mmCIF file with all atom_site columns, C-alpha atoms in Angstrom:
data_model
loop_
_atom_site.group_PDB
_atom_site.id
_atom_site.type_symbol
_atom_site.label_atom_id
_atom_site.label_alt_id
_atom_site.label_comp_id
_atom_site.label_asym_id
_atom_site.label_entity_id
_atom_site.label_seq_id
_atom_site.pdbx_PDB_ins_code
_atom_site.Cartn_x
_atom_site.Cartn_y
_atom_site.Cartn_z
_atom_site.occupancy
_atom_site.B_iso_or_equiv
_atom_site.pdbx_formal_charge
_atom_site.auth_seq_id
_atom_site.auth_comp_id
_atom_site.auth_asym_id
_atom_site.auth_atom_id
_atom_site.pdbx_PDB_model_num
ATOM 1   C CA . UNK I 1 1   ? 0.000   0.000  0.000   1.00 0.00 ? 27  UNK I CA 1
ATOM 2   C CA . UNK I 1 2   ? 1.146   3.498  -0.804  1.00 0.00 ? 28  UNK I CA 1
ATOM 3   C CA . UNK I 1 3   ? 1.871   5.548  2.267   1.00 0.00 ? 29  UNK I CA 1
ATOM 4   C CA . UNK I 1 4   ? 1.956   9.338  2.139   1.00 0.00 ? 30  UNK I CA 1
ATOM 5   C CA . UNK I 1 5   ? 2.800   10.795 5.526   1.00 0.00 ? 31  UNK I CA 1
ATOM 6   C CA . UNK I 1 6   ? 2.347   14.409 6.521   1.00 0.00 ? 32  UNK I CA 1
ATOM 7   C CA . UNK I 1 7   ? 4.390   15.364 9.557   1.00 0.00 ? 33  UNK I CA 1
ATOM 8   C CA . UNK I 1 8   ? 1.646   17.185 11.486  1.00 0.00 ? 34  UNK I CA 1
ATOM 9   C CA . UNK I 1 9   ? -2.119  16.685 11.674  1.00 0.00 ? 35  UNK I CA 1
ATOM 10  C CA . UNK I 1 10  ? -2.715  20.039 13.372  1.00 0.00 ? 36  UNK I CA 1
ATOM 11  C CA . UNK I 1 11  ? -0.550  23.138 13.476  1.00 0.00 ? 37  UNK I CA 1
ATOM 12  C CA . UNK I 1 12  ? -1.100  26.601 14.949  1.00 0.00 ? 38  UNK I CA 1
ATOM 13  C CA . UNK I 1 13  ? 1.201   29.446 13.940  1.00 0.00 ? 39  UNK I CA 1
ATOM 14  C CA . UNK I 1 14  ? 1.244   33.232 14.132  1.00 0.00 ? 40  UNK I CA 1
ATOM 15  C CA . UNK I 1 15  ? 1.095   35.745 11.288  1.00 0.00 ? 41  UNK I CA 1
ATOM 16  C CA . UNK I 1 16  ? 4.495   36.536 9.876   1.00 0.00 ? 42  UNK I CA 1
ATOM 17  C CA . UNK I 1 17  ? 6.044   33.227 10.906  1.00 0.00 ? 43  UNK I CA 1
ATOM 18  C CA . UNK I 1 18  ? 7.832   31.008 8.394   1.00 0.00 ? 44  UNK I CA 1
ATOM 19  C CA . UNK I 1 19  ? 5.989   27.685 8.343   1.00 0.00 ? 45  UNK I CA 1
ATOM 20  C CA . UNK I 1 20  ? 7.225   24.341 7.038   1.00 0.00 ? 46  UNK I CA 1
ATOM 21  C CA . UNK I 1 21  ? 4.882   21.484 6.127   1.00 0.00 ? 47  UNK I CA 1
ATOM 22  C CA . UNK I 1 22  ? 6.589   18.179 5.426   1.00 0.00 ? 48  UNK I CA 1
ATOM 23  C CA . UNK I 1 23  ? 5.443   15.249 3.316   1.00 0.00 ? 49  UNK I CA 1
ATOM 24  C CA . UNK I 1 24  ? 7.099   11.873 2.784   1.00 0.00 ? 50  UNK I CA 1
ATOM 25  C CA . UNK I 1 25  ? 6.040   9.042  0.465   1.00 0.00 ? 51  UNK I CA 1
ATOM 26  C CA . UNK I 1 26  ? 7.391   5.509  0.577   1.00 0.00 ? 52  UNK I CA 1
ATOM 27  C CA . UNK I 1 27  ? 6.604   4.252  -2.930  1.00 0.00 ? 53  UNK I CA 1
ATOM 28  C CA . UNK I 1 28  ? 9.355   5.826  -5.005  1.00 0.00 ? 54  UNK I CA 1
ATOM 29  C CA . UNK I 1 29  ? 6.850   8.050  -6.817  1.00 0.00 ? 55  UNK I CA 1
ATOM 30  C CA . UNK I 1 30  ? 8.211   10.618 -9.236  1.00 0.00 ? 56  UNK I CA 1
ATOM 31  C CA . UNK I 1 31  ? 5.400   13.159 -8.857  1.00 0.00 ? 57  UNK I CA 1
ATOM 32  C CA . UNK I 1 32  ? 4.460   14.975 -5.671  1.00 0.00 ? 58  UNK I CA 1
ATOM 33  C CA . UNK I 1 33  ? 1.817   17.660 -5.097  1.00 0.00 ? 59  UNK I CA 1
ATOM 34  C CA . UNK I 1 34  ? 0.628   20.157 -2.518  1.00 0.00 ? 60  UNK I CA 1
ATOM 35  C CA . UNK I 1 35  ? -3.044  21.198 -2.377  1.00 0.00 ? 61  UNK I CA 1
ATOM 36  C CA . UNK I 1 36  ? -5.164  23.227 -0.039  1.00 0.00 ? 62  UNK I CA 1
ATOM 37  C CA . UNK I 1 37  ? -8.776  22.355 0.648   1.00 0.00 ? 63  UNK I CA 1
ATOM 38  C CA . UNK I 1 38  ? -11.266 25.075 1.578   1.00 0.00 ? 64  UNK I CA 1
ATOM 39  C CA . UNK I 1 39  ? -15.050 24.787 2.003   1.00 0.00 ? 65  UNK I CA 1
ATOM 40  C CA . UNK I 1 40  ? -16.885 25.344 -1.263  1.00 0.00 ? 66  UNK I CA 1
ATOM 41  C CA . UNK I 1 41  ? -13.650 25.496 -3.262  1.00 0.00 ? 67  UNK I CA 1
ATOM 42  C CA . UNK I 1 42  ? -12.557 21.865 -3.373  1.00 0.00 ? 68  UNK I CA 1
ATOM 43  C CA . UNK I 1 43  ? -8.864  21.078 -3.694  1.00 0.00 ? 69  UNK I CA 1
ATOM 44  C CA . UNK I 1 44  ? -6.639  23.681 -5.304  1.00 0.00 ? 70  UNK I CA 1
ATOM 45  C CA . UNK I 1 45  ? -3.114  22.920 -6.488  1.00 0.00 ? 71  UNK I CA 1
ATOM 46  C CA . UNK I 1 46  ? -0.384  25.061 -4.944  1.00 0.00 ? 72  UNK I CA 1
ATOM 47  C CA . UNK I 1 47  ? 2.815   23.482 -6.328  1.00 0.00 ? 73  UNK I CA 1
ATOM 48  C CA . UNK I 1 48  ? 3.936   20.190 -7.745  1.00 0.00 ? 74  UNK I CA 1
ATOM 49  C CA . UNK I 1 49  ? 7.175   18.434 -8.564  1.00 0.00 ? 75  UNK I CA 1
ATOM 50  C CA . UNK I 1 50  ? 7.903   15.728 -11.106 1.00 0.00 ? 76  UNK I CA 1
ATOM 51  C CA . UNK I 1 51  ? 11.495  15.072 -10.091 1.00 0.00 ? 77  UNK I CA 1
ATOM 52  C CA . UNK I 1 52  ? 14.079  15.879 -7.456  1.00 0.00 ? 78  UNK I CA 1
ATOM 53  C CA . UNK I 1 53  ? 14.906  19.603 -7.379  1.00 0.00 ? 79  UNK I CA 1
ATOM 54  C CA . UNK I 1 54  ? 12.192  20.272 -9.965  1.00 0.00 ? 80  UNK I CA 1
ATOM 55  C CA . UNK I 1 55  ? 9.089   22.306 -9.157  1.00 0.00 ? 81  UNK I CA 1
ATOM 56  C CA . UNK I 1 56  ? 6.178   23.781 -11.030 1.00 0.00 ? 82  UNK I CA 1
ATOM 57  C CA . UNK I 1 57  ? 3.624   26.371 -9.940  1.00 0.00 ? 83  UNK I CA 1
ATOM 58  C CA . UNK I 1 58  ? 0.075   25.228 -9.580  1.00 0.00 ? 84  UNK I CA 1
ATOM 59  C CA . UNK I 1 59  ? -3.017  27.400 -9.611  1.00 0.00 ? 85  UNK I CA 1
ATOM 60  C CA . UNK I 1 60  ? -2.432  29.311 -6.358  1.00 0.00 ? 86  UNK I CA 1
ATOM 61  C CA . UNK I 1 61  ? 1.332   29.541 -5.666  1.00 0.00 ? 87  UNK I CA 1
ATOM 62  C CA . UNK I 1 62  ? 1.378   33.064 -4.229  1.00 0.00 ? 88  UNK I CA 1
ATOM 63  C CA . UNK I 1 63  ? 2.773   33.177 -0.702  1.00 0.00 ? 89  UNK I CA 1
ATOM 64  C CA . UNK I 1 64  ? 4.177   29.650 -0.910  1.00 0.00 ? 90  UNK I CA 1
ATOM 65  C CA . UNK I 1 65  ? 7.374   27.939 -1.980  1.00 0.00 ? 91  UNK I CA 1
ATOM 66  C CA . UNK I 1 66  ? 8.453   24.295 -2.079  1.00 0.00 ? 92  UNK I CA 1
ATOM 67  C CA . UNK I 1 67  ? 11.552  22.183 -1.751  1.00 0.00 ? 93  UNK I CA 1
ATOM 68  C CA . UNK I 1 68  ? 12.309  18.732 -3.071  1.00 0.00 ? 94  UNK I CA 1
ATOM 69  C CA . UNK I 1 69  ? 15.848  17.726 -2.180  1.00 0.00 ? 95  UNK I CA 1
ATOM 70  C CA . UNK I 1 70  ? 15.107  13.985 -2.053  1.00 0.00 ? 96  UNK I CA 1
ATOM 71  C CA . UNK I 1 71  ? 12.690  11.936 -4.132  1.00 0.00 ? 97  UNK I CA 1
ATOM 72  C CA . UNK I 1 72  ? 10.594  10.840 -1.172  1.00 0.00 ? 98  UNK I CA 1
ATOM 73  C CA . UNK I 1 73  ? 10.213  14.236 0.513   1.00 0.00 ? 99  UNK I CA 1
ATOM 74  C CA . UNK I 1 74  ? 8.326   17.337 -0.606  1.00 0.00 ? 100 UNK I CA 1
ATOM 75  C CA . UNK I 1 75  ? 8.148   20.373 1.659   1.00 0.00 ? 101 UNK I CA 1
ATOM 76  C CA . UNK I 1 76  ? 5.714   23.274 1.480   1.00 0.00 ? 102 UNK I CA 1
ATOM 77  C CA . UNK I 1 77  ? 6.925   26.588 2.901   1.00 0.00 ? 103 UNK I CA 1
ATOM 78  C CA . UNK I 1 78  ? 4.794   29.561 3.879   1.00 0.00 ? 104 UNK I CA 1
ATOM 79  C CA . UNK I 1 79  ? 7.335   32.368 3.686   1.00 0.00 ? 105 UNK I CA 1
ATOM 80  C CA . UNK I 1 80  ? 5.416   34.766 5.936   1.00 0.00 ? 106 UNK I CA 1
ATOM 81  C CA . UNK I 1 81  ? 2.194   33.208 7.173   1.00 0.00 ? 107 UNK I CA 1
ATOM 82  C CA . UNK I 1 82  ? -1.021  35.183 6.874   1.00 0.00 ? 108 UNK I CA 1
ATOM 83  C CA . UNK I 1 83  ? -4.508  34.501 8.223   1.00 0.00 ? 109 UNK I CA 1
ATOM 84  C CA . UNK I 1 84  ? -5.850  33.746 4.739   1.00 0.00 ? 110 UNK I CA 1
ATOM 85  C CA . UNK I 1 85  ? -3.520  30.746 4.642   1.00 0.00 ? 111 UNK I CA 1
ATOM 86  C CA . UNK I 1 86  ? -5.526  29.051 7.370   1.00 0.00 ? 112 UNK I CA 1
ATOM 87  C CA . UNK I 1 87  ? -6.637  25.870 5.620   1.00 0.00 ? 113 UNK I CA 1
ATOM 88  C CA . UNK I 1 88  ? -6.373  22.104 5.272   1.00 0.00 ? 114 UNK I CA 1
ATOM 89  C CA . UNK I 1 89  ? -3.193  21.216 3.378   1.00 0.00 ? 115 UNK I CA 1
ATOM 90  C CA . UNK I 1 90  ? -3.004  17.929 1.508   1.00 0.00 ? 116 UNK I CA 1
ATOM 91  C CA . UNK I 1 91  ? 0.059   16.270 0.012   1.00 0.00 ? 117 UNK I CA 1
ATOM 92  C CA . UNK I 1 92  ? -0.182  13.680 -2.760  1.00 0.00 ? 118 UNK I CA 1
ATOM 93  C CA . UNK I 1 93  ? 2.135   11.561 -4.861  1.00 0.00 ? 119 UNK I CA 1
ATOM 94  C CA . UNK I 1 94  ? 1.841   9.530  -8.056  1.00 0.00 ? 120 UNK I CA 1
ATOM 95  C CA . UNK I 1 95  ? 3.857   7.392  -10.409 1.00 0.00 ? 121 UNK I CA 1
ATOM 96  C CA . UNK I 1 96  ? 5.062   8.980  -13.594 1.00 0.00 ? 122 UNK I CA 1
ATOM 97  C CA . UNK I 1 97  ? 2.581   6.924  -15.582 1.00 0.00 ? 123 UNK I CA 1
ATOM 98  C CA . UNK I 1 98  ? -0.269  8.483  -17.458 1.00 0.00 ? 124 UNK I CA 1
ATOM 99  C CA . UNK I 1 99  ? -3.166  6.701  -15.774 1.00 0.00 ? 125 UNK I CA 1
ATOM 100 C CA . UNK I 1 100 ? -1.971  6.281  -12.234 1.00 0.00 ? 126 UNK I CA 1
ATOM 101 C CA . UNK I 1 101 ? -4.062  8.075  -9.595  1.00 0.00 ? 127 UNK I CA 1
ATOM 102 C CA . UNK I 1 102 ? -2.635  10.397 -6.999  1.00 0.00 ? 128 UNK I CA 1
ATOM 103 C CA . UNK I 1 103 ? -2.401  9.056  -3.446  1.00 0.00 ? 129 UNK I CA 1
ATOM 104 C CA . UNK I 1 104 ? -3.027  11.486 -0.619  1.00 0.00 ? 130 UNK I CA 1
ATOM 105 C CA . UNK I 1 105 ? -1.816  11.952 2.917   1.00 0.00 ? 131 UNK I CA 1
ATOM 106 C CA . UNK I 1 106 ? -4.277  12.600 5.747   1.00 0.00 ? 132 UNK I CA 1
ATOM 107 C CA . UNK I 1 107 ? -3.732  16.347 5.675   1.00 0.00 ? 133 UNK I CA 1
ATOM 108 C CA . UNK I 1 108 ? -2.453  19.077 7.977   1.00 0.00 ? 134 UNK I CA 1
ATOM 109 C CA . UNK I 1 109 ? -4.987  21.491 9.408   1.00 0.00 ? 135 UNK I CA 1
ATOM 110 C CA . UNK I 1 110 ? -3.084  24.757 9.711   1.00 0.00 ? 136 UNK I CA 1
ATOM 111 C CA . UNK I 1 111 ? -4.388  27.722 11.681  1.00 0.00 ? 137 UNK I CA 1
ATOM 112 C CA . UNK I 1 112 ? -2.692  31.104 11.407  1.00 0.00 ? 138 UNK I CA 1
ATOM 113 C CA . UNK I 1 113 ? -3.554  33.441 14.274  1.00 0.00 ? 139 UNK I CA 1
ATOM 114 C CA . UNK Y 2 1   ? -12.629 30.194 -13.308 1.00 0.00 ? 4   UNK Y CA 1
ATOM 115 C CA . UNK Y 2 2   ? -13.978 26.856 -12.090 1.00 0.00 ? 5   UNK Y CA 1
ATOM 116 C CA . UNK Y 2 3   ? -13.165 24.357 -14.844 1.00 0.00 ? 6   UNK Y CA 1
ATOM 117 C CA . UNK Y 2 4   ? -14.660 21.429 -12.939 1.00 0.00 ? 7   UNK Y CA 1
ATOM 118 C CA . UNK Y 2 5   ? -17.976 21.985 -11.184 1.00 0.00 ? 8   UNK Y CA 1
ATOM 119 C CA . UNK Y 2 6   ? -20.012 19.917 -8.799  1.00 0.00 ? 9   UNK Y CA 1
ATOM 120 C CA . UNK Y 2 7   ? -23.191 21.918 -8.489  1.00 0.00 ? 10  UNK Y CA 1
ATOM 121 C CA . UNK Y 2 8   ? -24.732 19.937 -5.651  1.00 0.00 ? 11  UNK Y CA 1
ATOM 122 C CA . UNK Y 2 9   ? -22.993 20.628 -2.339  1.00 0.00 ? 12  UNK Y CA 1
ATOM 123 C CA . UNK Y 2 10  ? -24.924 17.826 -0.683  1.00 0.00 ? 13  UNK Y CA 1
ATOM 124 C CA . UNK Y 2 11  ? -27.050 14.777 -1.456  1.00 0.00 ? 14  UNK Y CA 1
ATOM 125 C CA . UNK Y 2 12  ? -29.111 12.556 0.810   1.00 0.00 ? 15  UNK Y CA 1
ATOM 126 C CA . UNK Y 2 13  ? -30.081 9.005  -0.271  1.00 0.00 ? 16  UNK Y CA 1
ATOM 127 C CA . UNK Y 2 14  ? -31.797 6.126  1.441   1.00 0.00 ? 17  UNK Y CA 1
ATOM 128 C CA . UNK Y 2 15  ? -29.760 2.993  2.097   1.00 0.00 ? 18  UNK Y CA 1
ATOM 129 C CA . UNK Y 2 16  ? -30.138 0.451  -0.712  1.00 0.00 ? 19  UNK Y CA 1
ATOM 130 C CA . UNK Y 2 17  ? -31.151 3.037  -3.320  1.00 0.00 ? 20  UNK Y CA 1
ATOM 131 C CA . UNK Y 2 18  ? -29.023 4.497  -6.085  1.00 0.00 ? 21  UNK Y CA 1
ATOM 132 C CA . UNK Y 2 19  ? -26.785 7.532  -5.452  1.00 0.00 ? 22  UNK Y CA 1
ATOM 133 C CA . UNK Y 2 20  ? -25.972 9.695  -8.459  1.00 0.00 ? 23  UNK Y CA 1
ATOM 134 C CA . UNK Y 2 21  ? -23.290 12.343 -8.163  1.00 0.00 ? 24  UNK Y CA 1
ATOM 135 C CA . UNK Y 2 22  ? -22.771 14.778 -11.004 1.00 0.00 ? 25  UNK Y CA 1
ATOM 136 C CA . UNK Y 2 23  ? -19.852 16.746 -12.348 1.00 0.00 ? 26  UNK Y CA 1
ATOM 137 C CA . UNK Y 2 24  ? -19.556 19.215 -15.235 1.00 0.00 ? 27  UNK Y CA 1
ATOM 138 C CA . UNK Y 2 25  ? -16.413 20.499 -16.892 1.00 0.00 ? 28  UNK Y CA 1
ATOM 139 C CA . UNK Y 2 26  ? -15.588 23.226 -19.351 1.00 0.00 ? 29  UNK Y CA 1
ATOM 140 C CA . UNK Y 2 27  ? -12.137 22.388 -20.705 1.00 0.00 ? 30  UNK Y CA 1
ATOM 141 C CA . UNK Y 2 28  ? -12.210 20.105 -23.755 1.00 0.00 ? 31  UNK Y CA 1
ATOM 142 C CA . UNK Y 2 29  ? -8.482  19.358 -23.201 1.00 0.00 ? 32  UNK Y CA 1
ATOM 143 C CA . UNK Y 2 30  ? -9.286  17.098 -20.234 1.00 0.00 ? 33  UNK Y CA 1
ATOM 144 C CA . UNK Y 2 31  ? -8.479  13.506 -21.189 1.00 0.00 ? 34  UNK Y CA 1
ATOM 145 C CA . UNK Y 2 32  ? -8.893  11.567 -17.958 1.00 0.00 ? 35  UNK Y CA 1
ATOM 146 C CA . UNK Y 2 33  ? -11.382 11.836 -15.104 1.00 0.00 ? 36  UNK Y CA 1
ATOM 147 C CA . UNK Y 2 34  ? -11.297 10.489 -11.563 1.00 0.00 ? 37  UNK Y CA 1
ATOM 148 C CA . UNK Y 2 35  ? -13.537 10.286 -8.538  1.00 0.00 ? 38  UNK Y CA 1
ATOM 149 C CA . UNK Y 2 36  ? -12.161 10.502 -5.016  1.00 0.00 ? 39  UNK Y CA 1
ATOM 150 C CA . UNK Y 2 37  ? -13.909 9.832  -1.735  1.00 0.00 ? 40  UNK Y CA 1
ATOM 151 C CA . UNK Y 2 38  ? -13.016 11.669 1.458   1.00 0.00 ? 41  UNK Y CA 1
ATOM 152 C CA . UNK Y 2 39  ? -13.935 10.870 5.041   1.00 0.00 ? 42  UNK Y CA 1
ATOM 153 C CA . UNK Y 2 40  ? -13.488 13.520 7.759   1.00 0.00 ? 43  UNK Y CA 1
ATOM 154 C CA . UNK Y 2 41  ? -9.916  13.741 9.117   1.00 0.00 ? 44  UNK Y CA 1
ATOM 155 C CA . UNK Y 2 42  ? -8.582  11.572 6.275   1.00 0.00 ? 45  UNK Y CA 1
ATOM 156 C CA . UNK Y 2 43  ? -7.082  12.327 2.901   1.00 0.00 ? 46  UNK Y CA 1
ATOM 157 C CA . UNK Y 2 44  ? -9.036  11.661 -0.307  1.00 0.00 ? 47  UNK Y CA 1
ATOM 158 C CA . UNK Y 2 45  ? -8.887  8.082  -1.558  1.00 0.00 ? 48  UNK Y CA 1
ATOM 159 C CA . UNK Y 2 46  ? -9.100  7.130  -5.215  1.00 0.00 ? 49  UNK Y CA 1
ATOM 160 C CA . UNK Y 2 47  ? -12.379 5.465  -6.161  1.00 0.00 ? 50  UNK Y CA 1
ATOM 161 C CA . UNK Y 2 48  ? -12.739 5.044  -9.909  1.00 0.00 ? 51  UNK Y CA 1
ATOM 162 C CA . UNK Y 2 49  ? -11.562 6.665  -13.141 1.00 0.00 ? 52  UNK Y CA 1
ATOM 163 C CA . UNK Y 2 50  ? -12.449 6.901  -16.811 1.00 0.00 ? 53  UNK Y CA 1
ATOM 164 C CA . UNK Y 2 51  ? -10.523 7.805  -19.922 1.00 0.00 ? 54  UNK Y CA 1
ATOM 165 C CA . UNK Y 2 52  ? -12.028 10.250 -22.402 1.00 0.00 ? 55  UNK Y CA 1
ATOM 166 C CA . UNK Y 2 53  ? -12.097 7.515  -25.049 1.00 0.00 ? 56  UNK Y CA 1
ATOM 167 C CA . UNK Y 2 54  ? -14.672 5.568  -23.023 1.00 0.00 ? 57  UNK Y CA 1
ATOM 168 C CA . UNK Y 2 55  ? -18.195 6.415  -21.954 1.00 0.00 ? 58  UNK Y CA 1
ATOM 169 C CA . UNK Y 2 56  ? -18.541 4.017  -19.042 1.00 0.00 ? 59  UNK Y CA 1
ATOM 170 C CA . UNK Y 2 57  ? -16.395 2.292  -16.460 1.00 0.00 ? 60  UNK Y CA 1
ATOM 171 C CA . UNK Y 2 58  ? -17.659 -0.064 -13.793 1.00 0.00 ? 61  UNK Y CA 1
ATOM 172 C CA . UNK Y 2 59  ? -16.086 -1.357 -10.588 1.00 0.00 ? 62  UNK Y CA 1
ATOM 173 C CA . UNK Y 2 60  ? -18.383 -3.305 -8.304  1.00 0.00 ? 63  UNK Y CA 1
ATOM 174 C CA . UNK Y 2 61  ? -21.078 -0.993 -6.955  1.00 0.00 ? 64  UNK Y CA 1
ATOM 175 C CA . UNK Y 2 62  ? -19.500 2.045  -8.605  1.00 0.00 ? 65  UNK Y CA 1
ATOM 176 C CA . UNK Y 2 63  ? -20.028 3.112  -12.222 1.00 0.00 ? 66  UNK Y CA 1
ATOM 177 C CA . UNK Y 2 64  ? -18.783 6.295  -13.846 1.00 0.00 ? 67  UNK Y CA 1
ATOM 178 C CA . UNK Y 2 65  ? -20.440 7.624  -17.002 1.00 0.00 ? 68  UNK Y CA 1
ATOM 179 C CA . UNK Y 2 66  ? -18.865 10.183 -19.310 1.00 0.00 ? 69  UNK Y CA 1
ATOM 180 C CA . UNK Y 2 67  ? -20.804 12.276 -21.817 1.00 0.00 ? 70  UNK Y CA 1
ATOM 181 C CA . UNK Y 2 68  ? -18.175 14.189 -23.764 1.00 0.00 ? 71  UNK Y CA 1
ATOM 182 C CA . UNK Y 2 69  ? -20.587 16.156 -25.904 1.00 0.00 ? 72  UNK Y CA 1
ATOM 183 C CA . UNK Y 2 70  ? -22.271 17.502 -22.780 1.00 0.00 ? 73  UNK Y CA 1
ATOM 184 C CA . UNK Y 2 71  ? -18.966 17.747 -20.859 1.00 0.00 ? 74  UNK Y CA 1
ATOM 185 C CA . UNK Y 2 72  ? -20.609 15.860 -18.033 1.00 0.00 ? 75  UNK Y CA 1
ATOM 186 C CA . UNK Y 2 73  ? -19.714 12.884 -15.898 1.00 0.00 ? 76  UNK Y CA 1
ATOM 187 C CA . UNK Y 2 74  ? -21.612 11.094 -13.190 1.00 0.00 ? 77  UNK Y CA 1
ATOM 188 C CA . UNK Y 2 75  ? -20.862 8.544  -10.504 1.00 0.00 ? 78  UNK Y CA 1
ATOM 189 C CA . UNK Y 2 76  ? -23.518 5.936  -9.737  1.00 0.00 ? 79  UNK Y CA 1
ATOM 190 C CA . UNK Y 2 77  ? -23.415 3.942  -6.513  1.00 0.00 ? 80  UNK Y CA 1
ATOM 191 C CA . UNK Y 2 78  ? -25.756 0.960  -6.392  1.00 0.00 ? 81  UNK Y CA 1
ATOM 192 C CA . UNK Y 2 79  ? -26.843 -0.099 -3.824  1.00 0.00 ? 82  UNK Y CA 1
ATOM 193 C CA . UNK Y 2 80  ? -25.887 2.729  -1.484  1.00 0.00 ? 83  UNK Y CA 1
ATOM 194 C CA . UNK Y 2 81  ? -24.528 1.719  1.913   1.00 0.00 ? 84  UNK Y CA 1
ATOM 195 C CA . UNK Y 2 82  ? -24.020 3.719  5.135   1.00 0.00 ? 85  UNK Y CA 1
ATOM 196 C CA . UNK Y 2 83  ? -20.247 3.498  4.672   1.00 0.00 ? 86  UNK Y CA 1
ATOM 197 C CA . UNK Y 2 84  ? -20.611 5.451  1.437   1.00 0.00 ? 87  UNK Y CA 1
ATOM 198 C CA . UNK Y 2 85  ? -21.401 8.592  3.444   1.00 0.00 ? 88  UNK Y CA 1
ATOM 199 C CA . UNK Y 2 86  ? -18.489 10.887 2.624   1.00 0.00 ? 89  UNK Y CA 1
ATOM 200 C CA . UNK Y 2 87  ? -17.500 13.858 0.473   1.00 0.00 ? 90  UNK Y CA 1
ATOM 201 C CA . UNK Y 2 88  ? -16.953 12.945 -3.177  1.00 0.00 ? 91  UNK Y CA 1
ATOM 202 C CA . UNK Y 2 89  ? -14.668 14.937 -5.442  1.00 0.00 ? 92  UNK Y CA 1
ATOM 203 C CA . UNK Y 2 90  ? -14.470 14.637 -9.192  1.00 0.00 ? 93  UNK Y CA 1
ATOM 204 C CA . UNK Y 2 91  ? -11.166 15.539 -10.819 1.00 0.00 ? 94  UNK Y CA 1
ATOM 205 C CA . UNK Y 2 92  ? -9.943  15.983 -14.374 1.00 0.00 ? 95  UNK Y CA 1
ATOM 206 C CA . UNK Y 2 93  ? -6.505  15.824 -15.960 1.00 0.00 ? 96  UNK Y CA 1
ATOM 207 C CA . UNK Y 2 94  ? -5.328  18.002 -18.814 1.00 0.00 ? 97  UNK Y CA 1
ATOM 208 C CA . UNK Y 2 95  ? -3.569  16.312 -21.716 1.00 0.00 ? 98  UNK Y CA 1
ATOM 209 C CA . UNK Y 2 96  ? 0.228   16.774 -21.331 1.00 0.00 ? 99  UNK Y CA 1
ATOM 210 C CA . UNK Y 2 97  ? -0.482  18.334 -17.949 1.00 0.00 ? 100 UNK Y CA 1
ATOM 211 C CA . UNK Y 2 98  ? 2.236   16.382 -16.133 1.00 0.00 ? 101 UNK Y CA 1
ATOM 212 C CA . UNK Y 2 99  ? -0.348  14.596 -14.005 1.00 0.00 ? 102 UNK Y CA 1
ATOM 213 C CA . UNK Y 2 100 ? -1.941  17.836 -12.819 1.00 0.00 ? 103 UNK Y CA 1
ATOM 214 C CA . UNK Y 2 101 ? -5.514  17.397 -11.672 1.00 0.00 ? 104 UNK Y CA 1
ATOM 215 C CA . UNK Y 2 102 ? -8.280  19.973 -11.445 1.00 0.00 ? 105 UNK Y CA 1
ATOM 216 C CA . UNK Y 2 103 ? -10.824 19.210 -8.709  1.00 0.00 ? 106 UNK Y CA 1
ATOM 217 C CA . UNK Y 2 104 ? -14.468 20.077 -8.283  1.00 0.00 ? 107 UNK Y CA 1
ATOM 218 C CA . UNK Y 2 105 ? -15.836 21.581 -5.084  1.00 0.00 ? 108 UNK Y CA 1
ATOM 219 C CA . UNK Y 2 106 ? -17.072 18.270 -3.719  1.00 0.00 ? 109 UNK Y CA 1
ATOM 220 C CA . UNK Y 2 107 ? -20.496 16.786 -2.896  1.00 0.00 ? 110 UNK Y CA 1
ATOM 221 C CA . UNK Y 2 108 ? -21.315 15.562 0.596   1.00 0.00 ? 111 UNK Y CA 1
ATOM 222 C CA . UNK Y 2 109 ? -23.261 12.288 0.306   1.00 0.00 ? 112 UNK Y CA 1
ATOM 223 C CA . UNK Y 2 110 ? -25.301 11.095 3.268   1.00 0.00 ? 113 UNK Y CA 1
ATOM 224 C CA . UNK Y 2 111 ? -26.807 7.620  3.242   1.00 0.00 ? 114 UNK Y CA 1
ATOM 225 C CA . UNK Y 2 112 ? -29.794 7.327  5.552   1.00 0.00 ? 115 UNK Y CA 1
ATOM 226 C CA . UNK Y 2 113 ? -30.734 3.967  7.102   1.00 0.00 ? 116 UNK Y CA 1
#
């Protein structure tokens, strides 16, 4: 079974802080993704990566950056947290194969006070 | 610009009956469609998918129908069971989109005993 592990289930931070969300997958997947889920908006793609040290902007990258130094780990960074970044953050990974689904972690609920 | 829309935020169905969840899309470059199921406090799990070259795919109690001319897909669950109560997301992939998915807003399905 594919296992995508997000380091924290719940996180509370203050505005202006630099926040790191970590994600690790154990299935040697090439692709990794960061989404945020908000009520009424579904899942929106922030950033994704299809290889080590490679990254691509998703639909809502503003205020975020990412790091992928190793194949199994994909980090999301909030450079200077703001209250509108309070959300559920979901990490996913997939094989580099056209019809393979993405597998998700259980999410990190982040609150910015 | 919501390219994938689930217009029903919620749906309530009696146990044993059919559940039909709907999804509309606007981008004719989508070539692959997926349905995910999400329980509270868990990440989305892959349920079923369909390629744009097909109009139907079946897996046990779950069937997905694709109507390309109408840019519409639906998920049928027969018979519905209490464990099917969850939020369902449809997602679509753009051709040559490096596995990027665009998600709908989600539909909360409640199965009543």
